[in-house]
CSV table of C-alpha atoms and ligand atoms in Angstrom, one decimal:
chain,number,residue,atom,x,y,z
A,238,MET,CA,16.4,12.0,7.0
A,239,ALA,CA,13.6,14.5,6.8
A,240,THR,CA,12.4,15.6,10.3
A,241,PRO,CA,10.5,18.7,10.9
A,242,ALA,CA,12.5,20.1,13.7
A,243,ASN,CA,16.0,20.1,12.4
A,244,ASN,CA,15.2,20.8,8.6
A,245,PRO,CA,16.0,24.3,7.2
A,246,HIS,CA,15.0,23.0,3.8
A,247,LEU,CA,11.3,23.0,4.6
A,248,PRO,CA,9.7,26.2,3.5
A,249,PHE,CA,8.2,28.6,5.9
A,250,GLY,CA,4.6,29.2,5.9
A,251,ASP,CA,3.4,25.8,6.6
A,252,GLN,CA,2.1,24.4,9.8
A,253,ARG,CA,5.5,23.3,11.0
A,254,SER,CA,4.0,22.1,14.3
A,255,ALA,CA,1.6,19.7,12.4
A,256,PRO,CA,2.5,16.3,13.9
A,257,TRP,CA,3.4,14.7,10.5
A,258,TYR,CA,4.9,17.7,8.9
A,259,GLY,CA,8.1,16.9,7.1
A,260,ARG,CA,8.2,13.2,8.0
A,261,ASP,CA,9.1,10.3,5.7
A,262,ILE,CA,6.8,7.3,5.3
A,263,LEU,CA,9.0,4.1,4.9
A,264,THR,CA,7.5,1.2,6.8
A,265,VAL,CA,4.3,0.5,8.6
A,266,SER,CA,6.4,-0.3,11.7
A,267,GLN,CA,6.5,3.5,12.3
A,268,PHE,CA,2.7,3.6,13.0
A,269,ASN,CA,0.7,2.9,16.2
A,270,ARG,CA,-3.1,2.7,16.6
A,271,GLU,CA,-3.3,6.3,17.3
A,272,ASP,CA,-1.5,7.3,14.2
A,273,LEU,CA,-3.8,5.0,12.1
A,274,GLU,CA,-6.9,6.5,13.7
A,275,TYR,CA,-5.6,10.0,12.6
A,276,ILE,CA,-4.8,9.0,9.1
A,277,PHE,CA,-8.1,7.3,8.7
A,278,ALA,CA,-9.9,10.4,10.1
A,279,VAL,CA,-8.1,12.5,7.4
A,280,ALA,CA,-8.7,10.1,4.7
A,281,HIS,CA,-12.3,10.2,5.6
A,282,GLU,CA,-12.4,13.9,5.2
A,283,MET,CA,-10.7,13.7,2.0
A,284,ARG,CA,-13.4,11.4,0.8
A,285,THR,CA,-16.1,13.9,1.9
A,286,MET,CA,-14.2,16.7,0.2
A,287,VAL,CA,-13.8,14.8,-3.1
A,288,GLU,CA,-17.4,13.8,-3.2
A,289,ARG,CA,-18.6,17.4,-2.4
A,290,VAL,CA,-16.2,19.4,-4.6
A,291,GLY,CA,-13.9,17.1,-6.5
A,292,THR,CA,-10.7,19.2,-6.4
A,293,PHE,CA,-9.6,21.8,-3.7
A,294,ASP,CA,-6.5,23.8,-3.1
A,295,LEU,CA,-5.0,22.5,0.1
A,296,LEU,CA,-1.7,21.7,-1.6
A,297,LYS,CA,-1.8,24.6,-4.1
A,298,GLY,CA,1.8,25.3,-5.2
A,299,LYS,CA,3.2,22.2,-3.9
A,300,ILE,CA,5.0,19.8,-6.2
A,301,LEU,CA,5.4,16.0,-5.9
A,302,ALA,CA,8.2,14.1,-7.7
A,303,ASN,CA,6.8,10.5,-8.5
A,304,LEU,CA,9.7,8.4,-9.2
A,305,PHE,CA,9.1,4.8,-10.3
A,306,TYR,CA,11.7,2.4,-11.2
A,307,GLU,CA,9.2,-0.5,-11.3
A,308,PRO,CA,5.9,-0.7,-13.3
A,309,SER,CA,2.8,0.7,-11.6
A,310,THR,CA,-0.7,1.7,-12.7
A,311,ARG,CA,-2.6,2.3,-9.3
A,312,THR,CA,0.1,3.5,-7.0
A,313,SER,CA,1.6,5.9,-9.5
A,314,SER,CA,-1.6,7.3,-10.9
A,315,SER,CA,-3.2,7.6,-7.5
A,316,PHE,CA,-0.6,9.7,-6.3
A,317,VAL,CA,-0.8,11.9,-9.3
A,318,ALA,CA,-4.7,12.1,-8.8
A,319,ALA,CA,-4.2,12.8,-5.1
A,320,MET,CA,-1.9,15.5,-5.6
A,321,GLU,CA,-3.9,17.1,-8.4
A,322,ARG,CA,-7.2,16.9,-6.5
A,323,LEU,CA,-5.4,18.9,-3.6
A,324,GLY,CA,-4.3,21.5,-6.3
A,325,GLY,CA,-0.8,20.5,-6.4
A,326,SER,CA,1.3,19.5,-9.3
A,327,VAL,CA,3.5,16.4,-10.3
A,328,ILE,CA,6.9,15.7,-11.9
A,329,GLN,CA,6.3,12.2,-13.2
A,330,ILE,CA,9.2,9.9,-13.8
A,331,ASN,CA,7.8,6.7,-14.7
A,332,GLU,CA,10.3,5.6,-17.2
A,333,VAL,CA,13.6,5.8,-15.5
A,334,ARG,CA,15.2,4.6,-18.7
A,335,TYR,CA,14.4,8.0,-20.2
A,336,SER,CA,16.0,9.9,-17.3
A,337,SER,CA,19.6,10.2,-16.2
A,338,VAL,CA,19.1,6.8,-14.4
A,339,ALA,CA,20.0,5.5,-17.7
A,340,LYS,CA,23.2,7.2,-17.9
A,341,GLY,CA,24.2,5.5,-14.6
A,342,GLU,CA,23.2,8.3,-12.1
A,343,SER,CA,22.9,6.9,-8.6
A,344,LEU,CA,19.7,6.8,-6.4
A,345,PRO,CA,21.0,9.5,-4.0
A,346,ASP,CA,22.0,11.9,-6.9
A,347,THR,CA,18.5,11.4,-8.5
A,348,VAL,CA,16.9,12.1,-5.3
A,349,ARG,CA,19.0,15.1,-4.4
A,350,THR,CA,18.2,16.5,-7.9
A,351,LEU,CA,14.4,16.0,-7.6
A,352,GLU,CA,14.1,17.7,-4.1
A,353,CYS,CA,15.6,20.8,-5.7
A,354,TYR,CA,12.3,20.9,-7.7
A,355,ALA,CA,9.8,19.2,-5.4
A,356,ASP,CA,8.5,19.4,-2.0
A,357,VAL,CA,7.8,15.5,-1.6
A,358,ILE,CA,9.2,12.5,-3.2
A,359,VAL,CA,7.3,9.3,-3.7
A,360,ILE,CA,9.6,6.4,-4.8
A,361,ARG,CA,9.1,2.8,-6.0
A,362,HIS,CA,12.3,0.7,-6.5
A,363,PRO,CA,13.2,-3.0,-6.9
A,364,GLU,CA,15.7,-3.1,-4.0
A,365,VAL,CA,14.6,-3.7,-0.4
A,366,GLY,CA,15.6,-0.5,1.7
A,367,SER,CA,15.8,1.8,-1.3
A,368,ALA,CA,13.3,4.2,0.1
A,369,ALA,CA,15.1,4.3,3.3
A,370,THR,CA,18.3,5.1,1.2
A,371,ALA,CA,16.4,8.0,-0.7
A,372,ALA,CA,15.2,9.3,2.7
A,373,GLN,CA,18.8,9.2,4.1
A,374,TYR,CA,19.9,11.5,1.4
A,375,ALA,CA,16.6,13.7,1.0
A,376,HIS,CA,15.8,16.8,3.2
A,377,LYS,CA,12.1,16.6,1.9
A,378,PRO,CA,9.8,13.8,2.9
A,379,VAL,CA,10.1,10.6,1.2
A,380,ILE,CA,7.2,8.1,0.7
A,381,ASN,CA,7.9,4.4,0.0
A,382,ALA,CA,5.6,3.3,-2.9
A,383,GLY,CA,7.1,-0.3,-2.8
A,384,ASP,CA,10.7,-1.4,-2.2
A,385,GLY,CA,11.2,-4.8,-4.0
A,386,ILE,CA,9.9,-7.5,-1.7
A,387,GLY,CA,10.2,-5.3,1.3
A,388,GLU,CA,7.3,-3.2,2.0
A,389,HIS,CA,4.4,-1.1,0.6
A,390,PRO,CA,3.2,1.1,3.4
A,391,THR,CA,0.8,3.2,1.7
A,392,GLN,CA,-0.9,0.1,0.2
A,393,ALA,CA,-1.3,-1.4,3.7
A,394,LEU,CA,-2.7,1.9,5.1
A,395,LEU,CA,-5.3,2.0,2.3
A,396,ASP,CA,-6.1,-1.7,2.8
A,397,LEU,CA,-6.7,-1.2,6.3
A,398,PHE,CA,-8.9,1.8,5.6
A,399,THR,CA,-10.9,-0.4,3.1
A,400,VAL,CA,-11.5,-2.8,5.9
A,401,LYS,CA,-12.5,-0.1,8.4
A,402,GLN,CA,-14.9,1.5,5.9
A,403,GLU,CA,-16.4,-1.7,4.6
A,404,LEU,CA,-16.9,-3.7,7.8
A,405,GLY,CA,-16.9,-0.8,10.3
A,406,ARG,CA,-14.1,-2.5,12.5
A,407,ILE,CA,-10.8,-4.2,12.5
A,408,ASP,CA,-10.6,-5.9,16.1
A,409,GLY,CA,-12.2,-9.3,16.1
A,410,LEU,CA,-11.8,-10.0,12.5
A,411,THR,CA,-10.3,-13.1,10.7
A,412,VAL,CA,-8.2,-12.1,7.7
A,413,THR,CA,-7.1,-14.7,5.1
A,414,MET,CA,-4.1,-13.9,2.9
A,415,LEU,CA,-4.0,-15.9,-0.1
A,416,GLY,CA,-1.3,-16.4,-3.0
A,417,ASP,CA,2.3,-15.3,-3.1
A,418,LEU,CA,2.9,-14.4,0.4
A,419,LYS,CA,6.8,-14.9,0.0
A,420,PHE,CA,7.3,-12.1,-2.5
A,421,GLY,CA,4.2,-10.0,-2.1
A,422,ARG,CA,5.3,-6.8,-0.3
A,423,THR,CA,1.7,-5.8,0.3
A,424,VAL,CA,1.0,-8.8,2.5
A,425,HIS,CA,4.1,-8.1,4.4
A,426,SER,CA,3.1,-4.6,5.2
A,427,LEU,CA,-0.6,-5.5,5.8
A,428,ALA,CA,0.3,-8.3,8.3
A,429,ARG,CA,2.6,-6.0,10.2
A,430,LEU,CA,-0.2,-3.4,10.7
A,431,LEU,CA,-2.8,-6.0,11.5
A,432,SER,CA,-0.6,-7.0,14.4
A,433,LEU,CA,-1.6,-3.8,16.1
A,434,PHE,CA,-5.1,-5.2,16.3
A,435,LYS,CA,-6.8,-8.3,17.7
A,436,VAL,CA,-7.4,-10.2,14.7
A,437,ARG,CA,-6.8,-13.8,13.4
A,438,LEU,CA,-4.5,-14.0,10.3
A,439,ASN,CA,-4.5,-17.1,8.1
A,440,TYR,CA,-1.9,-17.5,5.4
A,441,VAL,CA,-2.8,-19.6,2.5
A,442,ALA,CA,-0.3,-20.2,-0.2
A,443,PRO,CA,1.5,-22.9,-2.4
A,444,GLU,CA,4.5,-24.3,-0.2
A,445,ALA,CA,7.0,-22.5,-2.5
A,446,LEU,CA,5.5,-19.2,-1.8
A,447,CYS,CA,4.5,-19.3,2.0
A,448,MET,CA,4.9,-16.4,4.3
A,449,PRO,CA,8.5,-15.7,5.4
A,450,SER,CA,9.1,-17.5,8.7
A,451,ALA,CA,11.1,-14.5,10.0
A,452,LEU,CA,8.0,-12.3,9.6
A,453,ILE,CA,5.7,-15.0,11.1
A,454,SER,CA,8.0,-15.1,14.3
A,455,GLU,CA,8.4,-11.2,14.4
A,456,LEU,CA,4.4,-11.2,14.6
A,457,SER,CA,4.2,-14.1,16.9
A,458,ALA,CA,6.4,-12.3,19.4
A,459,GLN,CA,3.8,-9.4,19.2
A,460,GLY,CA,1.1,-11.9,20.2
A,461,LEU,CA,-0.7,-12.2,16.7
A,462,ASP,CA,-2.7,-15.1,16.1
A,463,GLN,CA,-1.6,-16.7,12.9
A,464,SER,CA,-2.2,-20.1,11.1
A,465,GLU,CA,-0.7,-21.5,7.9
A,466,SER,CA,-2.4,-23.9,5.3
A,467,THR,CA,-2.1,-24.7,1.6
A,468,ARG,CA,-6.0,-25.3,1.3
A,469,LEU,CA,-8.3,-22.3,1.2
A,470,GLU,CA,-11.3,-24.5,2.1
A,471,ASP,CA,-10.0,-25.0,5.5
A,472,VAL,CA,-10.3,-21.4,6.4
A,473,LEU,CA,-12.7,-19.7,4.0
A,474,PRO,CA,-16.0,-20.2,5.9
A,475,GLN,CA,-14.5,-18.1,9.0
A,476,THR,CA,-13.0,-15.5,7.0
A,477,ASP,CA,-14.1,-12.0,7.1
A,478,VAL,CA,-11.5,-10.4,4.9
A,479,LEU,CA,-10.1,-12.5,2.0
A,480,TYR,CA,-7.1,-10.8,0.7
A,481,VAL,CA,-5.9,-12.1,-2.8
A,482,THR,CA,-2.6,-11.5,-4.3
A,483,ARG,CA,-1.0,-12.6,-7.6
A,484,VAL,CA,2.2,-14.6,-8.0
A,485,GLN,CA,5.1,-12.0,-8.4
A,486,LYS,CA,6.3,-13.6,-11.6
A,487,GLU,CA,9.0,-11.0,-12.0
A,488,ARG,CA,10.6,-12.0,-8.7
A,489,LEU,CA,10.7,-16.0,-9.4
A,490,GLU,CA,14.0,-17.3,-10.7
A,491,SER,CA,12.5,-19.1,-13.8
A,492,GLU,CA,9.5,-19.3,-16.0
A,493,ALA,CA,9.3,-23.0,-14.9
A,494,ALA,CA,9.0,-21.9,-11.2
A,495,TYR,CA,6.1,-19.5,-12.2
A,496,GLU,CA,4.3,-22.5,-14.2
A,497,ALA,CA,4.6,-24.8,-11.2
A,498,VAL,CA,2.5,-22.3,-9.0
A,499,ARG,CA,0.4,-20.4,-11.6
A,500,GLY,CA,-3.3,-20.9,-11.0
A,501,SER,CA,-2.9,-22.5,-7.6
A,502,TYR,CA,-5.9,-20.7,-6.4
A,503,VAL,CA,-8.9,-19.1,-8.3
A,504,ILE,CA,-11.8,-17.3,-6.7
A,505,THR,CA,-15.1,-18.1,-8.3
A,506,PRO,CA,-18.6,-17.4,-7.5
A,507,ASP,CA,-19.0,-21.0,-6.6
A,508,LEU,CA,-16.1,-21.0,-4.1
A,509,LEU,CA,-17.8,-18.0,-2.7
A,510,LYS,CA,-20.9,-19.8,-1.7
A,511,LYS,CA,-18.8,-21.2,1.1
A,512,ALA,CA,-17.9,-17.9,2.5
A,513,LYS,CA,-19.8,-15.6,4.9
A,514,GLU,CA,-22.4,-13.3,3.5
A,515,GLU,CA,-20.9,-10.4,5.2
A,516,MET,CA,-17.2,-10.6,4.2
A,517,ILE,CA,-15.0,-8.7,1.7
A,518,VAL,CA,-12.7,-9.9,-1.1
A,519,MET,CA,-9.7,-7.6,-1.5
A,520,HIS,CA,-6.8,-7.5,-3.9
A,521,PRO,CA,-4.2,-4.9,-4.3
A,522,LEU,CA,-4.3,-5.5,-8.1
A,523,PRO,CA,-3.3,-6.2,-10.7
A,524,ARG,CA,-5.0,-9.6,-10.9
A,525,VAL,CA,-3.8,-12.0,-13.3
A,526,GLY,CA,-6.3,-15.0,-13.1
A,527,GLU,CA,-6.7,-15.2,-9.4
A,528,ILE,CA,-10.2,-13.9,-9.2
A,529,ALA,CA,-12.6,-14.6,-12.0
A,530,MET,CA,-14.3,-11.8,-13.4
A,531,GLU,CA,-17.8,-13.2,-12.5
A,532,VAL,CA,-17.0,-12.4,-8.9
A,533,ASP,CA,-16.8,-8.6,-9.9
A,534,GLN,CA,-20.6,-8.6,-9.5
A,535,ASP,CA,-20.8,-10.0,-6.0
A,536,PRO,CA,-21.2,-7.2,-3.4
A,537,ARG,CA,-18.5,-8.8,-1.5
A,538,ALA,CA,-16.0,-7.9,-4.1
A,539,ALA,CA,-14.4,-5.0,-2.8
A,540,TYR,CA,-11.3,-4.5,-4.9
A,541,PHE,CA,-12.5,-1.6,-7.1
A,542,ARG,CA,-13.7,0.2,-4.2
A,543,GLN,CA,-10.2,-0.5,-2.5
A,544,MET,CA,-8.7,1.6,-5.3
A,545,GLU,CA,-11.0,4.6,-4.5
A,546,TYR,CA,-10.1,4.3,-0.7
A,547,GLY,CA,-6.5,4.5,-2.0
A,548,LEU,CA,-6.9,7.8,-3.4
A,549,PHE,CA,-8.2,9.3,-0.2
A,550,THR,CA,-5.5,7.6,1.9
A,551,ARG,CA,-2.8,8.9,-0.4
A,552,MET,CA,-4.5,12.4,-0.3
A,553,ALA,CA,-4.4,12.1,3.5
A,554,LEU,CA,-0.8,11.2,3.5
A,555,LEU,CA,0.5,13.9,1.2
A,556,ALA,CA,-1.5,16.7,3.1
A,557,MET,CA,0.0,15.2,6.4
A,558,VAL,CA,3.8,15.2,5.5
A,559,LEU,CA,3.2,18.6,3.8
A,560,GLY,CA,1.9,20.1,7.0
A,561,LYS,CA,-1.6,20.7,5.9
A,562,ALA,CA,-3.5,18.2,8.1
B,119,NCD,C1,1.0,-4.2,-5.7
B,119,NCD,C2,2.6,-4.0,-5.7
B,119,NCD,O1,3.0,-3.2,-6.6
B,119,NCD,O2,3.2,-4.5,-4.9
B,119,NCD,N1,0.3,-3.3,-6.7
B,119,NCD,C3,0.0,-2.3,-6.2
B,119,NCD,O3,0.7,-1.3,-5.8
B,119,NCD,N2,-1.4,-2.2,-6.1
B,119,NCD,C4,0.7,-5.5,-6.1
B,119,NCD,C5,1.4,-6.4,-7.2
B,119,NCD,O4,2.1,-5.7,-7.9
B,119,NCD,O5,1.1,-7.5,-7.3
């Protein structure tokens, strides 16, 4: 596990005293509200800098190993863009079948290899706990970019940053999560992060894809106000943030199981007539039919802006764990 204090592998010349220097980002449970304020402040600065100068040399000479064992468009390319906008560079391993993983190399060995060449490792892997395993073997910081149905902490951070930027606050909001709440890791991480705030959380899902009861109990114990329903109409008029997700087809046991739940909910302009004027529709993307394309023109559709907030958030996280923020 990388920690700044005990780590002889971290190079000199960096701000070793910076609070996030050398730390892993594995789960949202590691953050408190103060941490979030800090991350959002750095992300906000990143936004200003990108809008002002585009690219700058904060991480010049630093190398990111971007290791993806599962498909990705946004997470992978936004980490590349984040690193390059900060003047660093990237070793990209998208197709693990072309790497030594295909020869049977273990995750610990792959991680130990990459840290010989890179200063930080981003990993996405189909198994829950894989990022934590990687961090156990790595001396350099490891960032979890999704571990199976477990967590997706950087997505949750960018989601919350989006809410803060778009609506100006988090306390007092009603957030409705819709879709595949059983297998969707983004909602698991986001619900945990939201439990740090005074929000009301509605879960709307088909019976077969409802929020895991263990997670609901965990969050109730922290005093989070939660409710479950299968009907979006029941909660839409009170909703401030509608967080839509796709059915995680690749994690279902059969095609028939997918067909049974596919198309359960579709957001259309007509449906949004019943929603507040000041609300936002979010989606971690990719969408596969849950939000009609006609919704894209609605100013409440925040999912494309959400991707941009993701770039700034990931720039902030890279700068932080590399001791430059
Ligand atoms: C999500 C993921 O990979 O968990 N995508 C993303 O990172 N933006 C959501 C999904 O795949 O449905």
